[in-house]
Amino acid sequence: MHTDIRIQTEAFDAAAEQQALMRRTANSGAAVSFTGFVRGRDGAVPLAALELEHYPVVTENEIARIVDAAARRWPLEACAVVHRVGRLKTGEAIVWVCAASAHRKAAFAAAEFVMDYLKTEAPFWKKEIFSDGTERWVEAKQSDRAALDKWGTP
């Protein structure tokens, strides 16, 4: 299985990323991708930006562990994760996940699994910066933790 895991400050082109990933697969009949964006609001006050921090080697290793867990559950041809860090404005892409497999059900399930685990297990710290100048560190949401329950132990 081909994997590509990158953490970067630069913007990415999801379509170009998917084309590059698919050139590395031999038997993929399906590729499911997800692109997450910085929302414009998470409450009453509009968001101006989101700032993400991480521990370089630790974060890549944890994402690799998540991708490996997906590959043990589903017959994947390829899986990629591109995650941005630094200061991102609203509307900017923050994460892209793609799972490729011979069949669609495996690709859908693996992409959802990877994203669910990224939201809760990958060591990123997010700070919301609001249009009124206030800032707040984002805490884990119960709904994200509940999403993990359906997968059991990776």
mmCIF file of C-alpha atoms in Angstrom:
data_model
loop_
_atom_site.group_PDB
_atom_site.id
_atom_site.type_symbol
_atom_site.label_atom_id
_atom_site.label_comp_id
_atom_site.label_asym_id
_atom_site.label_seq_id
_atom_site.Cartn_x
_atom_site.Cartn_y
_atom_site.Cartn_z
ATOM 1 C CA MET A 1 0.000 0.000 0.000
ATOM 2 C CA HIS A 2 1.225 3.460 -0.864
ATOM 3 C CA THR A 3 0.967 6.101 1.865
ATOM 4 C CA ASP A 4 1.611 9.812 1.792
ATOM 5 C CA ILE A 5 1.479 11.795 5.041
ATOM 6 C CA ARG A 6 2.414 15.459 5.063
ATOM 7 C CA ILE A 7 2.075 18.285 7.539
ATOM 8 C CA GLN A 8 2.674 21.667 5.979
ATOM 9 C CA THR A 9 1.973 25.371 6.207
ATOM 10 C CA GLU A 10 1.359 25.753 2.469
ATOM 11 C CA ALA A 11 -2.040 25.485 0.818
ATOM 12 C CA PHE A 12 -2.727 22.342 -1.207
ATOM 13 C CA ASP A 13 -4.795 21.446 -4.257
ATOM 14 C CA ALA A 14 -7.010 18.472 -3.346
ATOM 15 C CA ALA A 15 -7.671 17.514 -6.981
ATOM 16 C CA ALA A 16 -3.958 17.520 -7.816
ATOM 17 C CA GLU A 17 -3.201 15.545 -4.650
ATOM 18 C CA GLN A 18 -5.761 12.896 -5.606
ATOM 19 C CA GLN A 19 -4.451 12.624 -9.159
ATOM 20 C CA ALA A 20 -0.910 12.135 -7.850
ATOM 21 C CA LEU A 21 -2.061 9.493 -5.371
ATOM 22 C CA MET A 22 -4.021 7.576 -8.007
ATOM 23 C CA ARG A 23 -0.972 7.409 -10.279
ATOM 24 C CA ARG A 24 0.656 5.322 -7.532
ATOM 25 C CA THR A 25 -2.068 2.673 -7.368
ATOM 26 C CA ALA A 26 -2.432 -0.354 -9.605
ATOM 27 C CA ASN A 27 -5.924 -1.647 -8.896
ATOM 28 C CA SER A 28 -8.026 1.111 -7.358
ATOM 29 C CA GLY A 29 -11.607 1.132 -8.489
ATOM 30 C CA ALA A 30 -12.571 3.744 -5.921
ATOM 31 C CA ALA A 31 -11.041 6.707 -4.139
ATOM 32 C CA VAL A 32 -12.880 8.584 -1.426
ATOM 33 C CA SER A 33 -11.526 11.903 -0.286
ATOM 34 C CA PHE A 34 -12.499 14.432 2.326
ATOM 35 C CA THR A 35 -11.390 18.043 2.492
ATOM 36 C CA GLY A 36 -11.952 19.980 5.712
ATOM 37 C CA PHE A 37 -12.098 23.780 5.758
ATOM 38 C CA VAL A 38 -11.812 26.437 8.453
ATOM 39 C CA ARG A 39 -15.381 27.415 9.332
ATOM 40 C CA GLY A 40 -16.456 31.042 9.461
ATOM 41 C CA ARG A 41 -18.057 30.674 12.862
ATOM 42 C CA ASP A 42 -18.377 28.278 15.756
ATOM 43 C CA GLY A 43 -20.737 30.431 17.754
ATOM 44 C CA ALA A 44 -22.151 33.947 17.756
ATOM 45 C CA VAL A 45 -18.906 35.793 16.952
ATOM 46 C CA PRO A 46 -17.425 35.201 13.473
ATOM 47 C CA LEU A 47 -14.073 33.470 13.284
ATOM 48 C CA ALA A 48 -11.157 35.359 11.707
ATOM 49 C CA ALA A 49 -8.602 32.556 11.731
ATOM 50 C CA LEU A 50 -7.567 29.241 13.203
ATOM 51 C CA GLU A 51 -4.049 28.653 14.444
ATOM 52 C CA LEU A 52 -2.720 25.096 14.577
ATOM 53 C CA GLU A 53 0.335 23.830 16.413
ATOM 54 C CA HIS A 54 1.858 20.351 16.573
ATOM 55 C CA TYR A 55 4.966 18.399 17.575
ATOM 56 C CA PRO A 56 6.593 17.511 14.269
ATOM 57 C CA VAL A 57 7.788 13.891 14.463
ATOM 58 C CA VAL A 58 5.159 12.883 17.029
ATOM 59 C CA THR A 59 2.285 14.083 14.859
ATOM 60 C CA GLU A 60 3.514 12.320 11.708
ATOM 61 C CA ASN A 61 4.018 9.086 13.652
ATOM 62 C CA GLU A 62 0.518 9.218 15.118
ATOM 63 C CA ILE A 63 -1.045 9.852 11.704
ATOM 64 C CA ALA A 64 0.979 6.933 10.291
ATOM 65 C CA ARG A 65 -0.384 4.735 13.102
ATOM 66 C CA ILE A 66 -3.950 5.759 12.203
ATOM 67 C CA VAL A 67 -3.377 5.052 8.491
ATOM 68 C CA ASP A 68 -1.804 1.676 9.331
ATOM 69 C CA ALA A 69 -4.843 0.796 11.457
ATOM 70 C CA ALA A 70 -7.108 1.601 8.494
ATOM 71 C CA ALA A 71 -4.968 -0.556 6.196
ATOM 72 C CA ARG A 72 -5.316 -3.502 8.593
ATOM 73 C CA ARG A 73 -9.119 -3.181 8.494
ATOM 74 C CA TRP A 74 -9.693 -2.586 4.779
ATOM 75 C CA PRO A 75 -7.878 -3.659 1.595
ATOM 76 C CA LEU A 76 -6.444 -0.285 0.660
ATOM 77 C CA GLU A 77 -4.286 0.428 -2.364
ATOM 78 C CA ALA A 78 -3.296 3.865 -1.059
ATOM 79 C CA CYS A 79 -4.049 6.348 1.685
ATOM 80 C CA ALA A 80 -2.948 9.950 2.023
ATOM 81 C CA VAL A 81 -3.285 12.678 4.624
ATOM 82 C CA VAL A 82 -2.275 16.297 4.113
ATOM 83 C CA HIS A 83 -2.776 18.472 7.194
ATOM 84 C CA ARG A 84 -1.924 22.132 7.489
ATOM 85 C CA VAL A 85 -0.515 23.960 10.489
ATOM 86 C CA GLY A 86 0.097 27.608 11.233
ATOM 87 C CA ARG A 87 -2.416 30.413 10.890
ATOM 88 C CA LEU A 88 -5.292 29.674 8.504
ATOM 89 C CA LYS A 89 -8.030 32.080 7.475
ATOM 90 C CA THR A 90 -11.672 31.103 7.298
ATOM 91 C CA GLY A 91 -12.495 29.229 4.124
ATOM 92 C CA GLU A 92 -8.995 27.797 3.728
ATOM 93 C CA ALA A 93 -8.520 24.035 3.422
ATOM 94 C CA ILE A 94 -7.056 22.552 6.590
ATOM 95 C CA VAL A 95 -7.013 18.787 5.940
ATOM 96 C CA TRP A 96 -7.323 16.348 3.053
ATOM 97 C CA VAL A 97 -7.736 12.594 3.472
ATOM 98 C CA CYS A 98 -7.969 10.109 0.618
ATOM 99 C CA ALA A 99 -8.408 6.341 0.757
ATOM 100 C CA ALA A 100 -8.165 4.262 -2.424
ATOM 101 C CA SER A 101 -9.241 0.649 -2.757
ATOM 102 C CA ALA A 102 -10.427 -1.816 -5.355
ATOM 103 C CA HIS A 103 -13.986 -1.313 -4.079
ATOM 104 C CA ARG A 104 -15.982 1.700 -2.887
ATOM 105 C CA LYS A 105 -17.169 0.393 0.491
ATOM 106 C CA ALA A 106 -13.620 -0.071 1.746
ATOM 107 C CA ALA A 107 -12.600 3.372 0.453
ATOM 108 C CA PHE A 108 -15.581 5.090 2.117
ATOM 109 C CA ALA A 109 -15.099 3.321 5.436
ATOM 110 C CA ALA A 110 -11.341 3.863 5.554
ATOM 111 C CA ALA A 111 -11.596 7.576 4.749
ATOM 112 C CA GLU A 112 -14.193 8.071 7.479
ATOM 113 C CA PHE A 113 -12.154 6.025 9.965
ATOM 114 C CA VAL A 114 -8.980 8.026 9.303
ATOM 115 C CA MET A 115 -10.821 11.340 9.628
ATOM 116 C CA ASP A 116 -12.587 10.301 12.855
ATOM 117 C CA TYR A 117 -9.263 9.331 14.419
ATOM 118 C CA LEU A 118 -7.486 12.444 13.138
ATOM 119 C CA LYS A 119 -10.070 14.643 14.881
ATOM 120 C CA THR A 120 -9.393 13.102 18.278
ATOM 121 C CA GLU A 121 -6.069 11.252 18.306
ATOM 122 C CA ALA A 122 -3.658 13.296 16.184
ATOM 123 C CA PRO A 123 -1.729 15.735 18.395
ATOM 124 C CA PHE A 124 -2.774 19.087 16.977
ATOM 125 C CA TRP A 125 -3.612 22.087 19.133
ATOM 126 C CA LYS A 126 -6.106 24.518 17.646
ATOM 127 C CA LYS A 127 -6.715 28.094 18.705
ATOM 128 C CA GLU A 128 -9.698 30.008 17.360
ATOM 129 C CA ILE A 129 -9.110 33.706 16.717
ATOM 130 C CA PHE A 130 -12.353 35.638 16.535
ATOM 131 C CA SER A 131 -13.185 38.793 14.599
ATOM 132 C CA ASP A 132 -13.513 40.734 17.871
ATOM 133 C CA GLY A 133 -9.912 39.874 18.815
ATOM 134 C CA THR A 134 -10.688 37.227 21.417
ATOM 135 C CA GLU A 135 -8.962 33.862 21.267
ATOM 136 C CA ARG A 136 -9.880 30.408 22.559
ATOM 137 C CA TRP A 137 -8.149 27.022 22.507
ATOM 138 C CA VAL A 138 -10.431 24.396 21.000
ATOM 139 C CA GLU A 139 -11.334 21.527 23.290
ATOM 140 C CA ALA A 140 -12.230 18.040 22.131
ATOM 141 C CA LYS A 141 -15.926 17.675 21.360
ATOM 142 C CA GLN A 142 -18.012 14.852 22.768
ATOM 143 C CA SER A 143 -19.476 14.263 19.301
ATOM 144 C CA ASP A 144 -15.977 13.611 17.911
ATOM 145 C CA ARG A 145 -15.204 11.167 20.710
ATOM 146 C CA ALA A 146 -18.567 9.439 20.164
ATOM 147 C CA ALA A 147 -17.677 8.944 16.483
ATOM 148 C CA LEU A 148 -14.774 6.737 17.596
ATOM 149 C CA ASP A 149 -17.058 4.368 19.494
ATOM 150 C CA LYS A 150 -18.427 2.855 16.296
ATOM 151 C CA TRP A 151 -14.927 1.745 15.265
ATOM 152 C CA GLY A 152 -13.880 0.049 18.497
ATOM 153 C CA THR A 153 -10.146 -0.200 19.175
ATOM 154 C CA PRO A 154 -7.954 0.523 16.140
#
